[in-house]
Structure formats: structure tokens, C-alpha cells
Tab-separated table of C-alpha atoms and ligand atoms in Angstrom:
chain	number	residue	atom	x	y	z
A	1	MET	CA	97.884	88.414	120.127
A	2	SER	CA	100.199	85.395	119.857
A	3	ALA	CA	101.402	84.643	116.303
A	4	THR	CA	100.520	80.970	116.689
A	5	LYS	CA	96.830	81.657	117.363
A	6	LYS	CA	94.626	82.068	114.294
A	7	LYS	CA	92.570	85.221	114.663
A	8	TYR	CA	88.785	84.871	114.517
A	9	PRO	CA	87.357	87.252	111.844
A	10	ALA	CA	85.846	90.330	113.429
A	11	MET	CA	83.899	93.301	112.185
A	12	LEU	CA	82.998	96.541	113.901
A	13	SER	CA	79.602	98.165	113.450
A	14	VAL	CA	79.464	101.878	114.196
A	15	ALA	CA	75.714	102.433	114.195
A	16	GLY	CA	72.541	103.150	116.124
A	17	SER	CA	70.341	100.910	118.239
A	18	ASP	CA	66.918	99.944	116.849
A	19	ASN	CA	64.670	98.738	119.674
A	20	THR	CA	62.579	96.603	117.276
A	21	GLY	CA	65.701	94.540	116.507
A	22	GLY	CA	65.203	94.706	112.739
A	23	ALA	CA	67.711	97.401	111.758
A	24	GLY	CA	70.753	99.180	113.183
A	25	ILE	CA	73.212	97.563	115.558
A	26	GLN	CA	70.872	94.657	116.276
A	27	ALA	CA	70.613	93.715	112.581
A	28	ASP	CA	74.378	94.074	112.165
A	29	ILE	CA	75.168	91.692	115.042
A	30	LYS	CA	72.679	89.078	113.780
A	31	THR	CA	74.100	89.343	110.258
A	32	ALA	CA	77.708	88.943	111.383
A	33	LEU	CA	76.763	85.975	113.573
A	34	ALA	CA	74.932	84.273	110.698
A	35	LEU	CA	78.015	84.687	108.496
A	36	GLY	CA	80.440	83.364	111.123
A	37	VAL	CA	82.004	86.703	112.028
A	38	TYR	CA	82.460	88.267	115.476
A	39	ALA	CA	80.735	91.670	115.846
A	40	ALA	CA	81.803	94.535	118.087
A	41	THR	CA	79.937	97.844	118.266
A	42	VAL	CA	80.349	101.556	118.746
A	43	ILE	CA	76.832	102.842	119.399
A	44	THR	CA	76.132	106.284	117.949
A	45	GLY	CA	72.681	106.684	119.459
A	46	VAL	CA	69.583	104.913	120.724
A	47	THR	CA	66.416	105.146	118.645
A	48	SER	CA	62.872	104.568	119.857
A	49	GLN	CA	60.983	103.376	116.813
A	50	ASN	CA	58.536	100.848	115.512
A	51	SER	CA	56.969	99.743	112.250
A	52	PHE	CA	55.201	103.115	111.983
A	53	GLY	CA	58.150	105.487	112.374
A	54	VAL	CA	60.961	106.874	114.541
A	55	LYS	CA	59.796	108.500	117.796
A	56	ASP	CA	63.088	109.569	119.322
A	57	VAL	CA	66.873	109.463	118.764
A	58	ALA	CA	69.046	109.837	121.884
A	59	LEU	CA	72.630	110.684	120.882
A	60	ALA	CA	75.519	108.813	122.482
A	61	GLY	CA	77.434	112.096	122.511
A	62	ALA	CA	81.088	113.011	121.962
A	63	GLU	CA	82.494	111.731	125.245
A	64	SER	CA	80.865	108.306	125.025
A	65	LEU	CA	81.771	107.911	121.351
A	66	ARG	CA	85.467	108.666	121.904
A	67	SER	CA	85.498	106.397	124.939
A	68	GLN	CA	83.899	103.499	123.020
A	69	PHE	CA	86.526	103.783	120.272
A	70	GLU	CA	89.378	104.122	122.735
A	71	THR	CA	88.459	101.133	124.903
A	72	LEU	CA	87.632	98.875	121.973
A	73	PHE	CA	90.748	99.547	119.887
A	74	ARG	CA	92.947	98.815	122.920
A	75	VAL	CA	91.907	95.172	122.745
A	76	MET	CA	90.721	94.542	119.218
A	77	THR	CA	91.741	95.174	115.614
A	78	PRO	CA	88.629	94.781	113.446
A	79	ASP	CA	89.122	93.140	110.042
A	80	ALA	CA	86.401	95.333	108.516
A	81	ILE	CA	84.184	98.197	109.675
A	82	LYS	CA	80.753	99.465	108.712
A	83	THR	CA	79.002	102.674	109.633
A	84	GLY	CA	75.225	103.057	109.807
A	85	MET	CA	73.155	105.707	111.606
A	86	ILE	CA	75.110	108.947	112.157
A	87	PRO	CA	72.732	111.168	114.125
A	88	ASP	CA	74.413	114.571	113.918
A	89	PRO	CA	77.357	116.434	112.354
A	90	GLU	CA	79.553	116.157	115.471
A	91	THR	CA	79.139	112.368	115.513
A	92	ALA	CA	80.153	112.282	111.835
A	93	GLU	CA	83.271	114.355	112.634
A	94	ILE	CA	84.271	112.134	115.551
A	95	ILE	CA	83.758	108.844	113.691
A	96	SER	CA	85.805	110.126	110.734
A	97	ALA	CA	88.658	111.271	112.980
A	98	GLU	CA	88.664	108.146	115.171
A	99	LEU	CA	88.676	105.762	112.209
A	100	LYS	CA	91.380	107.731	110.414
A	101	ARG	CA	93.552	107.594	113.509
A	102	ARG	CA	92.928	104.035	114.611
A	103	SER	CA	92.104	101.798	111.655
A	104	SER	CA	93.287	100.739	108.227
A	105	ALA	CA	90.604	98.045	107.891
A	106	PRO	CA	88.236	98.285	104.909
A	107	LEU	CA	85.345	100.617	105.696
A	108	VAL	CA	81.805	100.263	104.302
A	109	VAL	CA	79.607	103.349	104.729
A	110	ASP	CA	75.818	103.062	104.583
A	111	PRO	CA	74.907	106.741	103.998
A	112	VAL	CA	71.492	106.371	105.675
A	113	LEU	CA	69.784	109.533	106.970
A	114	PHE	CA	66.059	108.632	106.855
A	115	THR	CA	64.081	105.450	107.517
A	116	THR	CA	61.645	103.859	105.095
A	117	ALA	CA	58.774	103.928	107.614
A	118	GLY	CA	59.202	107.680	108.044
A	119	GLY	CA	61.430	109.922	110.082
A	120	SER	CA	64.931	111.235	110.156
A	121	LEU	CA	67.768	109.463	111.951
A	122	ALA	CA	69.781	112.715	112.068
A	123	THR	CA	68.980	115.953	113.878
A	124	ASP	CA	70.391	118.006	111.000
A	125	PRO	CA	70.450	115.760	107.894
A	126	LYS	CA	71.861	118.425	105.562
A	127	GLU	CA	74.830	119.342	107.762
A	128	THR	CA	75.406	115.682	108.705
A	129	SER	CA	75.472	114.684	105.034
A	130	LEU	CA	78.070	117.397	104.339
A	131	ILE	CA	80.452	115.956	106.948
A	132	ILE	CA	79.773	112.377	105.850
A	133	LYS	CA	80.719	113.129	102.243
A	134	SER	CA	83.668	115.392	102.971
A	135	ARG	CA	85.286	113.513	105.881
A	136	LEU	CA	84.009	109.941	106.180
A	137	THR	CA	83.281	108.489	102.743
A	138	PRO	CA	86.702	109.430	101.268
A	139	GLN	CA	88.111	106.844	103.708
A	140	ALA	CA	85.707	104.120	102.532
A	141	ILE	CA	86.268	101.189	100.230
A	142	LEU	CA	82.518	101.206	99.529
A	143	VAL	CA	79.484	103.488	99.984
A	144	THR	CA	76.059	101.852	99.621
A	145	PRO	CA	73.298	104.360	98.765
A	146	ASN	CA	69.810	103.259	97.740
A	147	ILE	CA	67.935	105.289	95.102
A	148	PRO	CA	66.401	107.832	97.559
A	149	GLU	CA	69.808	108.339	99.266
A	150	ALA	CA	71.576	108.718	95.905
A	151	SER	CA	68.911	111.289	94.906
A	152	TYR	CA	69.403	113.170	98.190
A	153	TYR	CA	73.180	113.377	97.808
A	154	ILE	CA	73.045	114.265	94.098
A	155	GLY	CA	70.235	116.765	94.652
A	156	GLU	CA	67.729	115.437	92.100
A	157	ASP	CA	65.603	112.344	91.487
A	158	ILE	CA	67.868	109.772	89.811
A	159	ALA	CA	65.326	106.909	89.702
A	160	HIS	CA	65.224	106.884	85.912
A	161	GLU	CA	68.810	107.905	85.167
A	162	ASP	CA	71.474	105.676	83.657
A	163	PRO	CA	73.019	103.706	86.586
A	164	GLU	CA	76.597	104.110	85.356
A	165	LYS	CA	76.183	107.901	85.089
A	166	VAL	CA	74.706	107.992	88.612
A	167	CYS	CA	77.540	105.850	89.976
A	168	ARG	CA	80.141	108.161	88.392
A	169	GLU	CA	78.494	111.190	90.038
A	170	LEU	CA	78.291	109.403	93.393
A	171	LYS	CA	81.962	108.434	93.245
A	172	GLU	CA	82.812	112.122	92.679
A	173	ILE	CA	80.606	113.168	95.617
A	174	PHE	CA	81.715	110.500	98.100
A	175	GLY	CA	85.365	110.121	97.030
A	176	SER	CA	85.272	106.433	98.008
A	177	HIS	CA	87.089	103.581	96.242
A	178	ALA	CA	83.748	102.179	94.996
A	179	ILE	CA	79.983	102.730	95.000
A	180	LEU	CA	77.184	100.188	95.324
A	181	LEU	CA	73.978	101.763	93.986
A	182	LYS	CA	71.136	99.623	95.362
A	183	GLY	CA	68.179	99.224	93.034
A	184	GLY	CA	65.590	97.815	95.453
A	185	HIS	CA	63.481	101.010	95.267
A	186	SER	CA	63.348	101.003	91.464
A	187	ASP	CA	59.911	100.567	89.845
A	188	ARG	CA	61.051	97.354	88.085
A	189	ILE	CA	58.685	94.685	89.321
A	190	ASP	CA	60.533	91.523	88.283
A	191	ARG	CA	64.233	91.990	89.142
A	192	CYS	CA	66.260	93.870	91.739
A	193	CYS	CA	69.608	95.104	90.336
A	194	ASP	CA	72.468	96.587	92.359
A	195	PHE	CA	75.357	98.311	90.544
A	196	LEU	CA	78.967	98.148	91.740
A	197	TRP	CA	81.236	100.843	90.263
A	198	ASP	CA	84.939	101.120	91.112
A	199	GLY	CA	85.808	103.848	88.621
A	200	ILE	CA	86.835	101.285	85.985
A	201	SER	CA	84.102	98.736	85.536
A	202	LEU	CA	80.417	98.376	86.345
A	203	LYS	CA	79.243	95.048	87.741
A	204	VAL	CA	75.548	94.256	88.029
A	205	PHE	CA	74.195	92.013	90.797
A	206	GLU	CA	70.737	90.788	89.927
A	207	ALA	CA	68.133	88.965	91.960
A	208	GLU	CA	64.484	88.136	91.630
A	209	LYS	CA	62.272	90.842	93.180
A	210	ILE	CA	60.278	89.316	96.021
A	211	THR	CA	57.097	90.928	97.292
A	212	THR	CA	57.070	91.113	101.093
A	213	ARG	CA	56.101	93.748	103.652
A	214	ASN	CA	59.126	92.731	105.762
A	215	LEU	CA	62.023	94.818	104.460
A	216	HIS	CA	62.917	96.829	107.562
A	217	GLY	CA	66.684	96.995	108.025
A	218	THR	CA	67.586	95.804	104.523
A	219	GLY	CA	70.280	98.492	104.071
A	220	CYS	CA	71.829	97.711	107.462
A	221	VAL	CA	71.909	93.974	106.751
A	222	LEU	CA	73.462	94.412	103.305
A	223	SER	CA	76.241	96.732	104.491
A	224	SER	CA	77.073	94.548	107.503
A	225	ALA	CA	77.010	91.417	105.308
A	226	ILE	CA	79.525	93.106	102.978
A	227	ALA	CA	81.721	94.146	105.932
A	228	SER	CA	81.474	90.616	107.395
A	229	SER	CA	82.437	89.107	104.042
A	230	LEU	CA	85.441	91.460	103.812
A	231	ALA	CA	86.377	90.396	107.359
A	232	LEU	CA	86.326	86.789	106.123
A	233	GLY	CA	89.016	87.741	103.576
A	234	MET	CA	86.897	88.108	100.437
A	235	ASN	CA	87.724	90.792	97.889
A	236	LEU	CA	85.146	93.525	97.228
A	237	VAL	CA	83.376	91.812	94.303
A	238	GLN	CA	83.199	88.497	96.183
A	239	ALA	CA	81.980	90.296	99.315
A	240	VAL	CA	79.163	92.086	97.474
A	241	ALA	CA	78.144	88.841	95.736
A	242	ASN	CA	78.150	86.952	99.053
A	243	ALA	CA	76.140	89.699	100.770
A	244	LYS	CA	73.643	89.847	97.910
A	245	GLU	CA	73.113	86.089	98.146
A	246	PHE	CA	72.680	86.340	101.929
A	247	ILE	CA	70.167	89.191	101.752
A	248	SER	CA	68.186	87.657	98.891
A	249	ALA	CA	67.730	84.487	100.956
A	250	ALA	CA	66.765	86.575	104.014
A	251	ILE	CA	64.181	88.514	101.975
A	252	ALA	CA	62.731	85.260	100.610
A	253	ARG	CA	62.467	83.876	104.174
A	254	SER	CA	60.832	87.093	105.401
A	255	VAL	CA	57.628	86.335	103.477
A	256	GLY	CA	55.176	85.364	106.223
A	257	PHE	CA	57.744	86.119	108.987
A	258	ASN	CA	55.389	87.634	111.538
A	259	VAL	CA	57.182	89.036	114.577
A	260	LEU	CA	56.050	92.686	114.501
A	261	GLU	CA	52.874	94.489	113.496
A	262	GLY	CA	53.154	96.328	110.167
A	263	TYR	CA	56.453	96.877	108.309
A	264	GLY	CA	58.568	94.017	109.683
A	265	PRO	CA	62.187	92.790	109.684
A	266	LEU	CA	64.049	90.251	107.544
A	267	ASN	CA	64.448	86.670	108.711
A	268	LEU	CA	68.208	86.371	109.278
A	269	LYS	CA	69.899	83.009	109.521
A	270	LEU	CA	72.405	81.209	107.380
A	271	ASN	CA	70.273	78.303	106.154
B	1	PLP	N1	66.913	102.437	112.349
B	1	PLP	C1	68.229	102.473	112.456
B	1	PLP	C2	68.853	102.652	113.802
B	1	PLP	C3	68.992	102.369	111.299
B	1	PLP	O1	70.323	102.404	111.393
B	1	PLP	C4	68.375	102.205	110.039
B	1	PLP	C5	69.135	102.070	108.812
B	1	PLP	O2	70.324	102.262	108.740
B	1	PLP	C6	67.021	102.181	109.968
B	1	PLP	C7	66.303	102.288	111.125
B	1	PLP	C8	66.389	102.071	108.614
B	1	PLP	O3	65.399	101.162	108.558
B	1	PLP	P1	64.646	100.875	107.197
B	1	PLP	O4	65.365	99.764	106.549
B	1	PLP	O5	63.289	100.475	107.634
B	1	PLP	O6	64.650	102.106	106.368
């Protein structure tokens, strides 16, 4: 790229397709677009799902994955990367190796294995989680578990534990620069608190808790909003704050947003 041309900010989403358009790759592209960031994708698999659960996950497979990384990195250097659905241990291995080899951009890992509506996104969640935590998350600037994911990785229900203690344990497990423990599943009815821990200080991001049935894809949108904000040049604290503001507005707009039957998506736009 010529030195005189200013580069447009770009993020890469390594994630799965959600045919309802509310989560996965589709949510990541819409989020990046709303925040003024170009989105490229490496698709890990194609899900068939709806508001009632996941019916099928077709894996992209090793050959396609390596080929997607190879062709993309020949022509583009992403400013930030996020990973979402990782459908099996081999995919986790390949993503870890490809990113280690090809990229030094900040990496945000959403350690998702199951969907809220029901169903696993991975064929072997236990084995997949082992590769994610040993190979992928040590490369990450940030890992973004919600309370059920944090409980799964720690091996016990942490819903009522001290957030700082949980964050310390998660940082040990994931080996990432920082942890964002998302509090949306907590039984607090008034506020939603997310906790950012970088091994030195704990920052709390608070928002009003909004009651809506449309929360499908929330984890995907938050992690891609953080990656997009990093691609725009923000530091980690600014990026989490910007993403939290973006998602809180999207959740507020999702009240009465009727595009699907049942558990629906967020309403993503900038204003
Ligand atoms: N489907 C795909 C392909 C995803 O990547 C994710 C989350 O990462 C989900 C579904 C999760 O959806 P939900 O927010 O409803 O749990």
C-alpha cells in the first residue's frame, strides 16, 4: 500500500455464519459497518439455527480455513481481529497457528461454545475449550466470557463470586493480556456490570439493565464492537467503553424490534 494513502480501518472476524443474521459473522459485519470499520471474514462453519435453537453446524474444514487465511492476508493487514464460533478442536488449532504466523494485530477472543437459545456450536466442546485456552487465548489482548462461559472454563458456578477473584482465575486460565467478565446474565435486575481486569486494575462498566426478548448475538456484537474500536486506534479501555455504549444503545433499540419469531436480534445502527 502506498505510504501517501491513509489506510481505512479494517477488522477481521474469524467466526461462524448465523442464517438468522442476528449473531456470528453477520452480526460482526453489521457492527463493524455501523462503527465505520471495514470487515473481512474467515468463516469457521455454517450454522442452521433459529430463535429456538441450533439445528446443524457444517464445518468449513482445515483446507478451506487455511486457504481463507492465506488468500486474505496476501492482500490485507487487519488492524484488529476477533474470533467467535470455533466448531471443533482442529479449527481451534488452525486459527491459533494461522494468527500466530500471520498477524500481530490485537486479538479479541469471544470464548463462546453454546448458544443462549440452546445447543452447542462445537462438536466436542470440552476438547475445543482445551485448545482455545492453551493455544488461542494466550495470544489475545482480551477474552470476553459471560457468566455461564466463565463458569464452564473455571469448572464451577461463579454467578455469586467476587468479580475480581473470578477475573484473576480467568486470566490464569486464558493467559490473555486482559479479561472482560460480562455481567448480563447476573440476577441483578437494575444494572448490567461488565468487569475489565488487566492484572493490575479492575474497571467496571455499568449500564441500565433493559428488559427485552431480543438479545440474540449480544456476545458477538460486543466482541466485534471492541475489535472495531481497536481498529479505529482506541486503547483497550476506550474500546471497551465505546463498545459498551454501542451495545447498550442497540439493546435499547431492540425493544419492540420485531424481525424474527421468538428470541430475536439486536437493532444495530449507529444512531
Ligand atoms: N450463532 C453463532 C454462529 C454464534 O457465533 C453465536 C455466538 O457467538 C451465537 C449463535 C450465540 O447466540 P446467542 O447470543 O443467542 O447466544
